[in-house]
Amino acid sequence: MEQTIEKQEQASPFTFEVDAEGIGVLTFTCPGSKPNTLSVSLFESLPGLLEKVQKTPNLRAIVFRSGKPDMFIAGADLEDLGKIPTPADATRLSSEAHKVMARFEDMHVPIVCAIHGMCMGGGTELALACHYRIATDDPKTVIALPEVKLGLLPGAGGCQRLPRLVGLLNALDMILPGKNVYPKKALQIGLVDEVCPNAILLDVAKKAAMRLAEGKIPRKRAPKTGLLTRLLFEGNPVGRNYVFKKATQGVLEQTKGCYPAPLKALEAIRAAVELPNVADGFKREAELFGEVASSDIAKGLIGLFFAMREANKEKGADVSPRAVRKIGVLGAGFMGSGIAQVASDKGYVVRFKDRDDACLGKGLKAVHEYFTGQERTLGRPEATRRRQQVSGGTTFEGWRTVDMAIEAVFEDLTLKRKVLAEFEAATRDDAIFASNTSSLPITDIAAQAKRPENVVGMHFFSPVPKMPLIEVIKAKQTGPEALATTVEVAKKFGKTVIVVNDGVGFYTSRILGPYMNEAGRMLLEGMAIDALDHAMEQFGFPVGPIVLMDEVGIDIAAHVGKILGDAFGERMKGSEMVEQMVKAGRLGRKSQKGFYLYKKGKKLGPDTSIYAMMPGGAERKPVPAEEAADRLGYAMANEAARCLEEGILRSANDGDVGAVLGLGFPPFRGGPFRWMDKVGLSAVVGKMEALAAKHGARFKPAQILTDMAKGGKRFHTA
Ligand code: NAI
């Protein structure tokens, strides 16, 4: 018979029940929230609870588990972490967390941690403080210490306990990239001790608890690290030095020096393996946590996390979306084939329509190759099934059953209107037409539509399978059902969605325009290609603007640039040089000739022969990286502010998410709006006015910026 010795009052997240054999089950269920998170107030209440648990008579062992379905613990409450004012406060918080974790570790009876579902950050650190870990074999079960992705480091003992449990190399491999570890691997490296099905998790955990209580399993066990690894690297100072040196190099290469958190995590791990006194390691971890947790970088990344969470709640409109089973893809080109791959991957039946067999064949081949590449992960039968879900033709045969079309033909208004008319003639009245135009207003595309309420924009980014954003464009005539359906499909594609209002270039292409133009101007003024790209990488973009131009294609950049220039005039007017480059067949990577040199598909250094097309010729002027970052960064941010002012953007949040996920705006700056907040809007206006005085009226700050600066306002409250 089960004896309940403590049932906390209603609001408590914990229950504790002891069975007849003396095994207590401590269940954690955060009230009122979907995930289980570890808040500061929860940490404060834990010592009291553990004290009561400790006084339980005849207690032999404890099983710690979550009461949430499919979720262990999602990590620390980021609302709390985003608000830490000073490094000293952060250090204090980390030291307090260390004390709580130590109470678990030092408990008079052994604790078994039963993990099912997501186990992240503080949840993993709690699991590490227990004496035995069991994970379910469920695909939802994943263990990680992802703190560095938010500009933090595991500060509740994770950097200390993980290397002791799984060895130095495995710990570095997990903490530095914030990598997810799935049950099989977790067992292999000793992160968990057993794996079992969820249905028997509690049973297995209780049995393990009993074996620990009886001393059949020791509370502390040595890592599973191989003898050679121990001798060569982990247990030998020379080898260890080599490991830390290599890890530092790897981090610097990955982060280009923009993200300090992984380096600080490295230092904390080093303290764990090298300081003779365990307590000193914890102390160092707390200090290092203090350094990163109150930094602007952590605040930017946490702010972005919240912005993405908001974006993921997007529904488009307050109506039920229409059911979509079959998706038609118009144009089996580069984007069309990427869209078909993702659609089929996510369970949709796909039907291509292209203008001729050759183009159709290319698209089908690309899909075929994509799923052949997936055979190893999906298994051949599933990859074949997904491949066979995609078919195509050069007519609209099979389109009566299409629920939604995604249009990806050439960027040409007349052509897009023509295919829309053909689509309307061939499909049901409720079929949706979502255009993947990169710049044309949806209103223009739908101008002659018979069912304009079904026309919407669905702007993908390239490469479609990898890029995490879809910008959904709502034109005035777009109906709520078409909008809600498009948002739902975009989310089922696994993407984050921002919904923007219609206009030339909508949001992302529009803000990219002045950024790219400014890059072109700087080249014409004499800056070297690689110096400019390097400057923007230092600012935090994954690639510089000139590399990006070569990747996108100079012809496409020229075409979109012209559309933006025609619509917005002087400030978006591109250079004539790109037209000349297109005429000369310099189209970027796809023609193996652009701003950079290519050999057998590999990008080499800048093609200096292109300087002959520029006024300064081969003589390049040194330009400080900060000047380039200012000019390009503010050109983009100013346009983003205009998009908000004109109502293209519905919120600064969407603007941040769109720029980071769609264009690679430095995540640690949190997006253009958060970046401007950080600089301070008065300072931003001052900078833009100075740039306007020096370089031209295109830098004149948007009205919204001047108004907000005057009112002492900011885009985000925190
Ligand atoms: P693409 O040239 O690779 O493909 C266009 C396809 O449309 C070709 O297969 C062509 O045969 C087909 N097509 C032409 N006329 C047709 C018709 N009447 N009926 C059916 N199919 C027809 O072009 P890409 O790069 O895939 O671009 C397609 C659209 O996606 C454009 O509007 C572009 O602006 C947009 N876009 C492109 C991005 C990129 O990075 N390439 C990014 C986001 C949007």
PDB file of C-alpha atoms and ligand atoms in Angstrom, residues 331-336 353-355 359 408-411 415-416 418-419 436-438 459-460 462 556, ligand 1:
ATOM      1  CA  GLY A 331       7.708  26.199 -61.688  1.00  0.00           C
ATOM      2  CA  ALA A 332      10.037  23.268 -60.980  1.00  0.00           C
ATOM      3  CA  GLY A 333      13.154  25.461 -60.888  1.00  0.00           C
ATOM      4  CA  PHE A 334      15.604  26.085 -58.075  1.00  0.00           C
ATOM      5  CA  MET A 335      13.042  27.306 -55.533  1.00  0.00           C
ATOM      6  CA  GLY A 336      10.153  25.145 -56.778  1.00  0.00           C
ATOM      7  CA  LYS A 353       3.657  22.144 -63.362  1.00  0.00           C
ATOM      8  CA  ASP A 354       6.413  23.606 -65.507  1.00  0.00           C
ATOM      9  CA  ARG A 355       6.462  25.069 -68.991  1.00  0.00           C
ATOM     10  CA  CYS A 359      12.570  22.180 -66.925  1.00  0.00           C
ATOM     11  CA  ALA A 408       7.803  29.859 -58.164  1.00  0.00           C
ATOM     12  CA  VAL A 409       8.067  30.844 -61.833  1.00  0.00           C
ATOM     13  CA  PHE A 410      10.416  33.616 -63.010  1.00  0.00           C
ATOM     14  CA  GLU A 411      10.234  36.972 -61.231  1.00  0.00           C
ATOM     15  CA  LEU A 415       4.177  35.837 -66.282  1.00  0.00           C
ATOM     16  CA  LYS A 416       2.961  35.524 -62.697  1.00  0.00           C
ATOM     17  CA  LYS A 418      -0.630  34.592 -66.589  1.00  0.00           C
ATOM     18  CA  VAL A 419       0.035  31.509 -64.471  1.00  0.00           C
ATOM     19  CA  ASN A 436       6.953  32.934 -53.754  1.00  0.00           C
ATOM     20  CA  THR A 437       7.814  36.225 -55.390  1.00  0.00           C
ATOM     21  CA  SER A 438      10.848  37.861 -53.833  1.00  0.00           C
ATOM     22  CA  HIS A 459       8.289  34.124 -49.487  1.00  0.00           C
ATOM     23  CA  PHE A 460      10.784  31.310 -48.963  1.00  0.00           C
ATOM     24  CA  SER A 462      17.203  29.697 -50.215  1.00  0.00           C
ATOM     25  CA  ILE A 556      18.801  38.173 -59.672  1.00  0.00           C
TER      26      ILE A 556
HETATM   27  P1  NAI B   1      14.301  29.371 -61.633  1.00  0.00           P
HETATM   28  O1  NAI B   1      14.671  30.032 -62.883  1.00  0.00           O
HETATM   29  O2  NAI B   1      15.250  28.385 -61.044  1.00  0.00           O
HETATM   30  O3  NAI B   1      12.906  28.604 -61.827  1.00  0.00           O
HETATM   31  C1  NAI B   1      11.796  29.134 -62.448  1.00  0.00           C
HETATM   32  C2  NAI B   1      11.013  27.983 -63.058  1.00  0.00           C
HETATM   33  O4  NAI B   1       9.777  28.476 -63.539  1.00  0.00           O
HETATM   34  C3  NAI B   1      11.739  27.334 -64.242  1.00  0.00           C
HETATM   35  O5  NAI B   1      11.791  25.932 -64.056  1.00  0.00           O
HETATM   36  C4  NAI B   1      10.848  27.693 -65.415  1.00  0.00           C
HETATM   37  O6  NAI B   1      10.863  26.731 -66.445  1.00  0.00           O
HETATM   38  C5  NAI B   1       9.488  27.778 -64.727  1.00  0.00           C
HETATM   39  N1  NAI B   1       8.496  28.474 -65.521  1.00  0.00           N
HETATM   40  C6  NAI B   1       8.651  29.566 -66.302  1.00  0.00           C
HETATM   41  N2  NAI B   1       7.478  29.877 -66.907  1.00  0.00           N
HETATM   42  C7  NAI B   1       6.572  28.980 -66.484  1.00  0.00           C
HETATM   43  C8  NAI B   1       5.191  28.782 -66.733  1.00  0.00           C
HETATM   44  N3  NAI B   1       4.526  29.570 -67.562  1.00  0.00           N
HETATM   45  N4  NAI B   1       4.571  27.759 -66.122  1.00  0.00           N
HETATM   46  C9  NAI B   1       5.250  26.961 -65.280  1.00  0.00           C
HETATM   47  N5  NAI B   1       6.558  27.093 -65.014  1.00  0.00           N
HETATM   48  C10 NAI B   1       7.206  28.087 -65.608  1.00  0.00           C
HETATM   49  O7  NAI B   1      13.963  30.524 -60.596  1.00  0.00           O
HETATM   50  P2  NAI B   1      13.999  30.497 -59.011  1.00  0.00           P
HETATM   51  O8  NAI B   1      15.285  30.975 -58.507  1.00  0.00           O
HETATM   52  O9  NAI B   1      13.488  29.176 -58.546  1.00  0.00           O
HETATM   53  O10 NAI B   1      12.924  31.633 -58.643  1.00  0.00           O
HETATM   54  C11 NAI B   1      11.540  31.405 -58.767  1.00  0.00           C
HETATM   55  C12 NAI B   1      10.805  32.482 -57.991  1.00  0.00           C
HETATM   56  O11 NAI B   1      11.202  32.426 -56.631  1.00  0.00           O
HETATM   57  C13 NAI B   1      11.070  33.905 -58.456  1.00  0.00           C
HETATM   58  O12 NAI B   1       9.889  34.660 -58.336  1.00  0.00           O
HETATM   59  C14 NAI B   1      12.125  34.403 -57.483  1.00  0.00           C
HETATM   60  O13 NAI B   1      12.136  35.781 -57.343  1.00  0.00           O
HETATM   61  C15 NAI B   1      11.651  33.725 -56.214  1.00  0.00           C
HETATM   62  N6  NAI B   1      12.657  33.564 -55.169  1.00  0.00           N
HETATM   63  C16 NAI B   1      13.921  33.151 -55.499  1.00  0.00           C
HETATM   64  C17 NAI B   1      14.873  32.992 -54.499  1.00  0.00           C
HETATM   65  C18 NAI B   1      16.246  32.512 -54.847  1.00  0.00           C
HETATM   66  O14 NAI B   1      17.121  32.559 -53.972  1.00  0.00           O
HETATM   67  N7  NAI B   1      16.491  32.046 -56.063  1.00  0.00           N
HETATM   68  C19 NAI B   1      14.559  33.279 -53.067  1.00  0.00           C
HETATM   69  C20 NAI B   1      13.174  33.623 -52.846  1.00  0.00           C
HETATM   70  C21 NAI B   1      12.282  33.773 -53.869  1.00  0.00           C
END
